[in-house]
C-alpha positions as semicolon CSV with decimal commas, in nm:
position;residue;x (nm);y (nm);z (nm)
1;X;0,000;0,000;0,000
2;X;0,161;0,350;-0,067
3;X;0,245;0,561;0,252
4;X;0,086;0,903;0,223
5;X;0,376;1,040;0,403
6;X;0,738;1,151;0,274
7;X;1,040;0,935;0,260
8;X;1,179;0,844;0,607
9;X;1,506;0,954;0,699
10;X;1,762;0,777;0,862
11;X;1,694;0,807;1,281
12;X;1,952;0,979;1,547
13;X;1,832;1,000;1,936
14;X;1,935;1,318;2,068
15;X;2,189;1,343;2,339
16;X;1,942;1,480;2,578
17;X;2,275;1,599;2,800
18;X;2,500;1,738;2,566
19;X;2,317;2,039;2,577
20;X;2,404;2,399;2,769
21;X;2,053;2,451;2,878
22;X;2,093;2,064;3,070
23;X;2,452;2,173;3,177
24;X;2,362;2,465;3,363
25;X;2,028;2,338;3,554
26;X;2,247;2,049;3,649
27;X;2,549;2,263;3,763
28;X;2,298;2,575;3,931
29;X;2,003;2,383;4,031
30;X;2,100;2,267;4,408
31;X;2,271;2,618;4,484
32;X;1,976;2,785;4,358
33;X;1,750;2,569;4,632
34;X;2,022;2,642;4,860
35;X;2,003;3,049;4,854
36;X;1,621;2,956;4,857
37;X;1,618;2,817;5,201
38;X;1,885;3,013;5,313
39;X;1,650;3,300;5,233
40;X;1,333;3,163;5,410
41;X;1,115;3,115;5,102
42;X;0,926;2,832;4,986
43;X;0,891;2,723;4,659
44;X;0,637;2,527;4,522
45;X;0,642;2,127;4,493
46;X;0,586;2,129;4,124
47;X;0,891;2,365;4,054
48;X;1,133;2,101;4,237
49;X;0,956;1,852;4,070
50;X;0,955;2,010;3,739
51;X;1,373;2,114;3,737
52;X;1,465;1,706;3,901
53;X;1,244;1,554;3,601
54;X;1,453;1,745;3,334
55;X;1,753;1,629;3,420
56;X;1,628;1,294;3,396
57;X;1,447;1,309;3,045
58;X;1,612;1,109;2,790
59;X;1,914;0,986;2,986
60;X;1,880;0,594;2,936
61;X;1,987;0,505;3,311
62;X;1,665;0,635;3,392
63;X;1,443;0,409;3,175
64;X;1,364;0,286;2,856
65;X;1,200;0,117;2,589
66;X;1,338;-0,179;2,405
67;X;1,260;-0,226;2,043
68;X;1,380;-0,522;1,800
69;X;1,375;-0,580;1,483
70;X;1,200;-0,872;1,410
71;X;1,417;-0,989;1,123
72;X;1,771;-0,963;1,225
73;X;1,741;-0,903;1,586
74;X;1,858;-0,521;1,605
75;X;1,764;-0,339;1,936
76;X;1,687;0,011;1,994
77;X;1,682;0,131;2,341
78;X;1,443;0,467;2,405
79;X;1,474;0,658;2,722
80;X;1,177;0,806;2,903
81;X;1,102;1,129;2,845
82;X;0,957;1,386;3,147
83;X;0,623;1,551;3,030
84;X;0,671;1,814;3,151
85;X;0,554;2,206;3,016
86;X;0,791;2,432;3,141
87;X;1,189;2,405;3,112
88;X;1,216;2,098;2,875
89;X;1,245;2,214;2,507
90;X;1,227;1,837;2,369
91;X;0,878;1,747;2,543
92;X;0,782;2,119;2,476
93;X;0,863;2,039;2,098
94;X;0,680;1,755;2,100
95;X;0,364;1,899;2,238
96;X;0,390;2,176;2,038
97;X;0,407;1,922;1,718
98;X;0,140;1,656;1,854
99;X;-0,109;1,969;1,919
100;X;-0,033;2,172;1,606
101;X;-0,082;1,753;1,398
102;X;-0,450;1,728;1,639
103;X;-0,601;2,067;1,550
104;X;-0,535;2,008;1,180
105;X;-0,671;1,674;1,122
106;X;-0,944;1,647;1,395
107;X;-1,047;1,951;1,470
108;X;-1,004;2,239;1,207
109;X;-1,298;2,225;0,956
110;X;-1,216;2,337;0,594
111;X;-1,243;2,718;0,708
112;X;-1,082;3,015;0,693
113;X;-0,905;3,136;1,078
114;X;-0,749;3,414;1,207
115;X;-0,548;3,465;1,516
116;X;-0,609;3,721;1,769
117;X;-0,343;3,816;2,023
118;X;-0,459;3,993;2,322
119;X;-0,155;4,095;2,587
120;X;-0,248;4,175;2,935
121;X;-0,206;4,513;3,111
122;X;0,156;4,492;3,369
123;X;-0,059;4,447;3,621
124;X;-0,264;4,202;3,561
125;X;0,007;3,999;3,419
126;X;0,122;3,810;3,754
127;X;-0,213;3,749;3,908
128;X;-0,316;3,591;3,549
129;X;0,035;3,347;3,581
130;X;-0,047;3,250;3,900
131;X;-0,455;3,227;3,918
132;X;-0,633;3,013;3,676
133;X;-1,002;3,106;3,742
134;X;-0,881;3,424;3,656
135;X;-0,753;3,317;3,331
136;X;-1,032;3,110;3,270
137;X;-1,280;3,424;3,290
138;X;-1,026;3,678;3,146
139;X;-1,035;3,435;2,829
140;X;-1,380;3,427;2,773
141;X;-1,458;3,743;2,830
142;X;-1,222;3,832;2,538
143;X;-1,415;3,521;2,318
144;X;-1,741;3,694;2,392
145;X;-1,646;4,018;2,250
146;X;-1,503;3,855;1,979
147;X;-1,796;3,626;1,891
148;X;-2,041;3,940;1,930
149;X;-1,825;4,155;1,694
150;X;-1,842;3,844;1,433
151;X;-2,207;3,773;1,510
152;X;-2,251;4,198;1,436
153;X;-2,125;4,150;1,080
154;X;-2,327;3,871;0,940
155;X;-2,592;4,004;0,711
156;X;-2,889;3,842;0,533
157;X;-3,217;3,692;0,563
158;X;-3,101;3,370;0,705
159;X;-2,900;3,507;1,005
160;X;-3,209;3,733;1,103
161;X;-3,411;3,407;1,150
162;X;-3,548;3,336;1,517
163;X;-3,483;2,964;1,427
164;X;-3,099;2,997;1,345
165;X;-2,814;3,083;1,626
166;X;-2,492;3,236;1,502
167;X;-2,250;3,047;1,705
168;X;-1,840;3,047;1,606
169;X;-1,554;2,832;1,718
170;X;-1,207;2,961;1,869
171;X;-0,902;2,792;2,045
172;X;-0,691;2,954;2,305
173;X;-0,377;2,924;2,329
174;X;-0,237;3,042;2,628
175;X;0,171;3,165;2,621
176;X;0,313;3,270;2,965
177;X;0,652;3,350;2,835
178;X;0,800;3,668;2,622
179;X;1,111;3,649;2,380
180;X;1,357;3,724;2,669
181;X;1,281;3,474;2,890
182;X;1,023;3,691;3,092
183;X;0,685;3,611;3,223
184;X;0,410;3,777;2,984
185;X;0,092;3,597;3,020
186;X;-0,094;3,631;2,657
187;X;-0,314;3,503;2,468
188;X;-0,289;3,363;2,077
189;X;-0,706;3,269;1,999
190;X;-0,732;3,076;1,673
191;X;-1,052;3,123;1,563
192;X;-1,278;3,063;1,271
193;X;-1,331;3,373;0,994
194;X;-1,679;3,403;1,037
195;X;-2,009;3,265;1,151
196;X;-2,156;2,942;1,170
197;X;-2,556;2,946;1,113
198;X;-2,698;2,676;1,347
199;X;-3,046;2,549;1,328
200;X;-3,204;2,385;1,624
201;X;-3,382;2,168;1,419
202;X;-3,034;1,960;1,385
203;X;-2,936;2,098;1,055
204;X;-2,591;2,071;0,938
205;X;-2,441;2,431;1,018
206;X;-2,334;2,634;0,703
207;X;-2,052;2,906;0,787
208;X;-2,049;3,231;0,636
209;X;-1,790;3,429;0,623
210;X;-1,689;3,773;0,731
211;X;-1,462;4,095;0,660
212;X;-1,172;4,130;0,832
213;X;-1,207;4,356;1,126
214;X;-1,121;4,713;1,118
215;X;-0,881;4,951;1,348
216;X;-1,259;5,060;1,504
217;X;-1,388;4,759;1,552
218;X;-1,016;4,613;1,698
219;X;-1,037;4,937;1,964
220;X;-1,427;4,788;2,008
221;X;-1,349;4,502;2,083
222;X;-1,068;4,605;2,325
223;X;-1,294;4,862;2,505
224;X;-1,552;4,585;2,603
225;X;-1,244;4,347;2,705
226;X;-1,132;4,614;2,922
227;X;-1,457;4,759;3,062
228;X;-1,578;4,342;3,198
229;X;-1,225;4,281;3,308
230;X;-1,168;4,551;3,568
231;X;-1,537;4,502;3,677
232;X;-1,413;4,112;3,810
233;X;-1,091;4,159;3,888
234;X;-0,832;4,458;4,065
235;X;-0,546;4,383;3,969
236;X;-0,220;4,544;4,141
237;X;-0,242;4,443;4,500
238;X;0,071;4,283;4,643
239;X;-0,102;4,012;4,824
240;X;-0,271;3,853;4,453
241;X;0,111;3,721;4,338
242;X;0,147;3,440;4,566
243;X;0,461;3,215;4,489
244;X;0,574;3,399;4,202
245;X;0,622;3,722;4,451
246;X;0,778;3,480;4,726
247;X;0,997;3,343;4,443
248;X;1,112;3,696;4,322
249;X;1,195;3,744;4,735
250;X;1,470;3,585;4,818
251;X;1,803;3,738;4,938
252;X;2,000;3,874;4,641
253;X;2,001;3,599;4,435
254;X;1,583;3,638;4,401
255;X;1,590;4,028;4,353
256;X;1,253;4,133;4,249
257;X;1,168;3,967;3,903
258;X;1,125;4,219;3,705
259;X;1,136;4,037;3,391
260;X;0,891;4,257;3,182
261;X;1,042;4,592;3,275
262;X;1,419;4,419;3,183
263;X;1,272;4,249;2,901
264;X;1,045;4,532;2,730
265;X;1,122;4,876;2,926
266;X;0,864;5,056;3,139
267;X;0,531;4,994;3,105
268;X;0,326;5,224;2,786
269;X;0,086;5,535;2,913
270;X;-0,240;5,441;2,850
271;X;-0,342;5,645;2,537
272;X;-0,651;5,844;2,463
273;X;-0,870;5,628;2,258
274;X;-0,650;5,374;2,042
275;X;-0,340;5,388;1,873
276;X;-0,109;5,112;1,681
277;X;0,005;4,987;1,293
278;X;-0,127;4,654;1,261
279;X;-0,363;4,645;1,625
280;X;-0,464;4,866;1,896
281;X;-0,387;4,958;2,214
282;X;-0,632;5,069;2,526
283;X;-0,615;5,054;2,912
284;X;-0,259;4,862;2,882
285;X;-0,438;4,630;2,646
286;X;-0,285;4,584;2,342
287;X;-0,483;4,295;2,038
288;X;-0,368;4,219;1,684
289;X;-0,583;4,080;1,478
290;X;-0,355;4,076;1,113
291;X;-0,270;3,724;1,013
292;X;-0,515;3,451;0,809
293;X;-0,481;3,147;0,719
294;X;-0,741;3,054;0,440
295;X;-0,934;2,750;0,424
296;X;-0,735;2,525;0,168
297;X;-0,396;2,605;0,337
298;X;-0,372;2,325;0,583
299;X;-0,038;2,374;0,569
300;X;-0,003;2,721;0,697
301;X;-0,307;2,617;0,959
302;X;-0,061;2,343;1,094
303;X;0,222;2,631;1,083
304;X;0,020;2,848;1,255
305;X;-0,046;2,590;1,538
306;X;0,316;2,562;1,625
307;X;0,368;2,900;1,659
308;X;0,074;2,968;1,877
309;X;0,130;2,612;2,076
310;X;0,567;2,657;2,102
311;X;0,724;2,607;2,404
312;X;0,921;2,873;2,696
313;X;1,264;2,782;2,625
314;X;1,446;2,728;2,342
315;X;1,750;2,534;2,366
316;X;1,966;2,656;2,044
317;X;1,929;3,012;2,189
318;X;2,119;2,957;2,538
319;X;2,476;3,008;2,605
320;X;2,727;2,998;2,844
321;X;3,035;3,256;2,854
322;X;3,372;3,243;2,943
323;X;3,308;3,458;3,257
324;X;2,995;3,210;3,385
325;X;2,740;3,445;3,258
326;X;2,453;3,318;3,074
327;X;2,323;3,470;2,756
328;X;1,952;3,390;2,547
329;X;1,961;3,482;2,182
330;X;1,597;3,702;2,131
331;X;1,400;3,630;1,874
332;X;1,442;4,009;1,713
333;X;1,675;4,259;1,819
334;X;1,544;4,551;2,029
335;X;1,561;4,882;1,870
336;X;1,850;4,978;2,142
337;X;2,029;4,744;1,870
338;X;2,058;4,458;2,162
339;X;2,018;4,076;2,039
340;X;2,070;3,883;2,360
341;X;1,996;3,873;2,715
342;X;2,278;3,857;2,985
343;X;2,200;3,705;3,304
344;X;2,366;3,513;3,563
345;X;2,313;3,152;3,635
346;X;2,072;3,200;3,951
347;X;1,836;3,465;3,716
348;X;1,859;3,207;3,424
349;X;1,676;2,996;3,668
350;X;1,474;3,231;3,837
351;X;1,316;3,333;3,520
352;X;1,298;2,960;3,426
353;X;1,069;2,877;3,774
354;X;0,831;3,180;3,678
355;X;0,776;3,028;3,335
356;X;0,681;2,671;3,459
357;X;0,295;2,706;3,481
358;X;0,115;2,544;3,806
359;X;-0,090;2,195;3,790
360;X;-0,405;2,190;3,680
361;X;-0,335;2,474;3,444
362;X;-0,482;2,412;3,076
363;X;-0,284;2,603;2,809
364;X;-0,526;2,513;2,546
365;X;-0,904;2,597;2,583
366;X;-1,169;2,538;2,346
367;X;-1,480;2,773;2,262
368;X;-1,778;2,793;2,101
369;X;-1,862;2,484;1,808
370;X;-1,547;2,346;1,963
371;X;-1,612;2,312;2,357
372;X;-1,685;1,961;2,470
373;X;-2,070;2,029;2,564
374;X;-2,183;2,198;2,222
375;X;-2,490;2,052;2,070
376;X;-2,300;2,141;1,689
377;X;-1,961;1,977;1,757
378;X;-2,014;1,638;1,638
379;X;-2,099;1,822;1,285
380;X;-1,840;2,061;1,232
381;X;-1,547;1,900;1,389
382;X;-1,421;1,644;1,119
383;X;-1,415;1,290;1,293
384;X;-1,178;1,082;1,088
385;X;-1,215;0,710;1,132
386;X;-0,989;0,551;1,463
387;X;-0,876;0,216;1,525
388;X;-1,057;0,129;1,864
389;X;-0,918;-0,143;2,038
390;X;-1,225;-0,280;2,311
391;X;-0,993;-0,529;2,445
392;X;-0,735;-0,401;2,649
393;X;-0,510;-0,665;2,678
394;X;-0,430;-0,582;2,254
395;X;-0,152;-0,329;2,156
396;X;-0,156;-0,014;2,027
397;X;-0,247;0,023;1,650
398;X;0,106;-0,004;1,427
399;X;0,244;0,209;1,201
400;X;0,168;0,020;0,914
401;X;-0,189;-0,046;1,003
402;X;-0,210;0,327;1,084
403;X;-0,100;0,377;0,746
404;X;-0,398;0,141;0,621
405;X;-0,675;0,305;0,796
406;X;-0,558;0,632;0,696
407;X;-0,535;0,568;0,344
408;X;-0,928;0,453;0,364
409;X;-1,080;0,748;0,571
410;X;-0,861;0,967;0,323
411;X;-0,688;1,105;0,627
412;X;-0,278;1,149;0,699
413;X;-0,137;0,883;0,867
414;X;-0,170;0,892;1,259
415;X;-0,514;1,041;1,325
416;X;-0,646;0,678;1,335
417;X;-0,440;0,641;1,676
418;X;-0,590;0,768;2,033
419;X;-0,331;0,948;2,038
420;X;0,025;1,005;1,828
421;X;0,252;0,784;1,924
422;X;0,646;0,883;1,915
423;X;0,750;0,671;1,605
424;X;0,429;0,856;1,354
425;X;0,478;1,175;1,502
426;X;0,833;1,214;1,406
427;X;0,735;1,047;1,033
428;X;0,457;1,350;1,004
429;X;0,670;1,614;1,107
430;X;1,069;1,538;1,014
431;X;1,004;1,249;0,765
432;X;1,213;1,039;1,003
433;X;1,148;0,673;1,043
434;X;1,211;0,568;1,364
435;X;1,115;0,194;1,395
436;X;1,268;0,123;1,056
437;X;1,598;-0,105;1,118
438;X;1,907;0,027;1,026
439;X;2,064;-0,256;0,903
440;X;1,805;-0,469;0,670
441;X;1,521;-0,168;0,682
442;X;1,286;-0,409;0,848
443;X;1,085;-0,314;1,103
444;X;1,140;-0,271;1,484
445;X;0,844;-0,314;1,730
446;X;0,888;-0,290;2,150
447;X;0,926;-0,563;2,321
448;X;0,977;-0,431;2,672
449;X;0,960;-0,152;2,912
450;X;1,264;-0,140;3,170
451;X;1,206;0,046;3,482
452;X;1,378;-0,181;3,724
453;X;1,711;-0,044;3,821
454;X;1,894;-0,372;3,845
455;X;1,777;-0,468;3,455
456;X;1,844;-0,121;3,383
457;X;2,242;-0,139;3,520
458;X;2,272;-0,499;3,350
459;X;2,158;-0,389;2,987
460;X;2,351;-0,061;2,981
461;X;2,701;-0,228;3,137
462;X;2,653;-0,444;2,893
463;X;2,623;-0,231;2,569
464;X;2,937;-0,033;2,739
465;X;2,706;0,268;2,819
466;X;2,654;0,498;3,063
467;X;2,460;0,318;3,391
468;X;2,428;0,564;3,672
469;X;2,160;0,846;3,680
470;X;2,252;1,225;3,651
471;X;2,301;1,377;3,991
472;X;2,290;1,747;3,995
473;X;2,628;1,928;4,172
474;X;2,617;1,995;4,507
475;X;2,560;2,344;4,617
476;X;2,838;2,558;4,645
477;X;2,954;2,700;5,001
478;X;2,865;3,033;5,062
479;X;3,139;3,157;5,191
């Protein structure tokens, strides 16, 4: 049967601790809890938790998977991997690239979206980071004035009918992090370029599209986000920043975190009215509202996912000088001409421990057609065809038969699975085979999961690798 997908490429694991970004946590991570209780502040479980499970993701003395080739007998060992949201740029990738490969093929209908970016006043910004019932109503607030201004602009007989709701769809995307390293709560909402007309007699919805918003209706739209926010919510008082304040506390190691005001310089007058190029501006607001993606470009949909859905840190941009300083490339230069940021080790981290967002924190929320509980989801929300498995004693659906059920629902490969499994994922977005053997191109399969620390020791003395776990350095005496 021919694969749908592009030629595989020949598979290297990452050395998940060859990297400066792994060196330093390992080397400042103990002195920076050191200077922490030395100072008398707390930091929260998931933080520790968080900065221990990095420095175990992908070392194979930790864990791993064991795949063989089932006609010569190769093995493959794959280490764990942590999870986790905040430091780790590999499992960040690979969220970012399993969320961006969901949206597309089971979620997106065949319309056109645009994203909106709305960035928080400074202070709001740490109560936002740190509360997420907060979040949760600052977001829809700002989808309800979007969905009325979109709901304002359909015309026609059809939409003025008592019998027919004009309903839309939007996904949030919510990025805590700035291009320095600093904590800037925003939020990137995908969301469909126009209206759907719902009928309650069970219809199928037809979507109608709209004109792209103007400068007026932008500084509309921001007005009304504005007005309902500061009627939930005052923002300001010192006693709203919990952690993140306690975290910013500490001796002079934790001077205050002032990561925007370092980051962006001080914080914009409000202006009369609204001001701005390509958005707007009011009350510390600021939206944009200037990039669509039209509805045959699934390509540039899938694009625009990653963006919106990318991770805090980026590995490739940290460094670490000659003098122990650490620098992060920015994405752009500032206009004072300056293209990284200079920090020492202990701020590096500090600004990593603001960026990790708390449990039970959703960074992707789903509105309108989308949400869980709406009557219309089932038909607009494309439902390609999965492989269930009822027994759960069977394994997970293959590759290959991936492959098969894809090429009947007319789907890519991998939206048959529950969910994307390691091996398709990296086919779909590199073009890398992973589970194809590298020395008769047959294919591997896993055999075994090793988590017991004797097996573990055995296996990797054996192969002449490295056996013991990392151990981060001990901190450094004070004095």
């Amino acid at each position: 049967m021919p694969c749908s997908l592009p030629c595989p490429s020949p598979y290297t694991p990452r050395a998940a601790t060859d990297t400066v970004l792994y060196d330093i946590v390992r080397a400042e991570l103990e002195p920076f809890f050191a200077a922490a209780r030395a100072a008398e502040v707390t930091l929260p479980p998931y933080v520790e938790a968080e900065l221990r499970a990095f420095l175990r993701c992908g070392v194979l003395a930790c864990g791993f998977g064991r795949a063989r080739c089932q006609a010569c007998g190769f093995d493959r060992l794959v280490p764990f991997s942590c999870k986790r949201r905040g430091v780790c740029a590999s499992c960040g990738g690979r969220r970012m690239n399993e969320t961006a490969a969901e949206q597309v093929t089971r979620l997106w209908p065949a319309v056109p979206v645009r994203q909106w970016v709305l960035s928080l006043p400074w202070a709001l910004r740490l109560p936002v980071a740190r509360d997420p019932g907060l979040l949760t109503k600052v977001s829809r607030i700002f989808f309800e004035a979007v969905r009325d201004r979109l709901r304002q602009r359909v015309v026609g007989v059809e939409a003025a009918d008592e019998g027919v709701r004009r309903e839309i769809g939007a996904v949030t995307f919510v990025q805590r992090f700035g291009s320095a390293l600093n904590l800037n709560p925003h939020l990137h909402v995908l969301v469909v370029d126009g209206v759907f007309l719902c009928r309650e007699d069970g219809a199928t919805p037809r979507f109608v599209p709209t004109p792209p918003p103007t400068r007026r209706e932008l500084a509309a739209v921001l007005q009304t986000v504005a007005a309902r926010v500061a009627r939930i919510q005052k923002v300001g008082a010192d006693d709203d920043l919990g952690p993140l304040r306690s975290v910013a506390a500490a001796r002079g190691t934790f001077t205050r975190m002032r990561d925007a005001e370092e980051a962006d310089g001080p914080a914009p007058r409000e202006p009369e009215g609204f001001r701005g190029g390509a958005g707007v501006e009011h009350a510390g607001f600021n939206l944009h509202a200037g990039v669509r993606v039209a509805a045959d470009d699934r390509t540039g949909l899938e694009r625009l996912c990653r963006y919106v859905a990318r991770p805090a840190v980026c590995a490739e941009r940290v460094a670490l000088r000659e003098d122990g300083t650490v620098t992060y490339r920015l994405k752009t230069p500032r206009r004072s001409g300056e293209t990284h940021r200079v920090m020492r080790p202990e701020e590096f981290l500090a600004r990593l421990v603001a960026l990790i967002p708390p449990p039970r924190f959703p960074l992707v929320r789903y509105h309108g057609v989308f949400a869980p509980n709406s009557p219309w989801r089932g038909a607009i929300v494309p439902g390609p065809r999965r492989v269930h498995h009822r027994d759960r004693g069977r394994p997970r659906a293959s590759v290959a038969r991936c492959e098969a059920a894809a090429s009947e629902s007319g789907v890519n490969a991998g939206v048959c699975l529950t969910r994307w499994d390691w091996a398709t994922l990296l086919r779909h977005v590199w073009g890398v085979d992973a589970l194809a053997c590298p020395r008769c191109e047959g294919r591997m399969r896993f055999i075994a999961v090793i988590r017991d620390r004797a097996v573990i020791e055995r296996i990797l003395l054996h192969l002449g690798l490295p056996h013991e776990p990392p151990r981060a350095a001990r901190a450094r005496d004070p004095c």
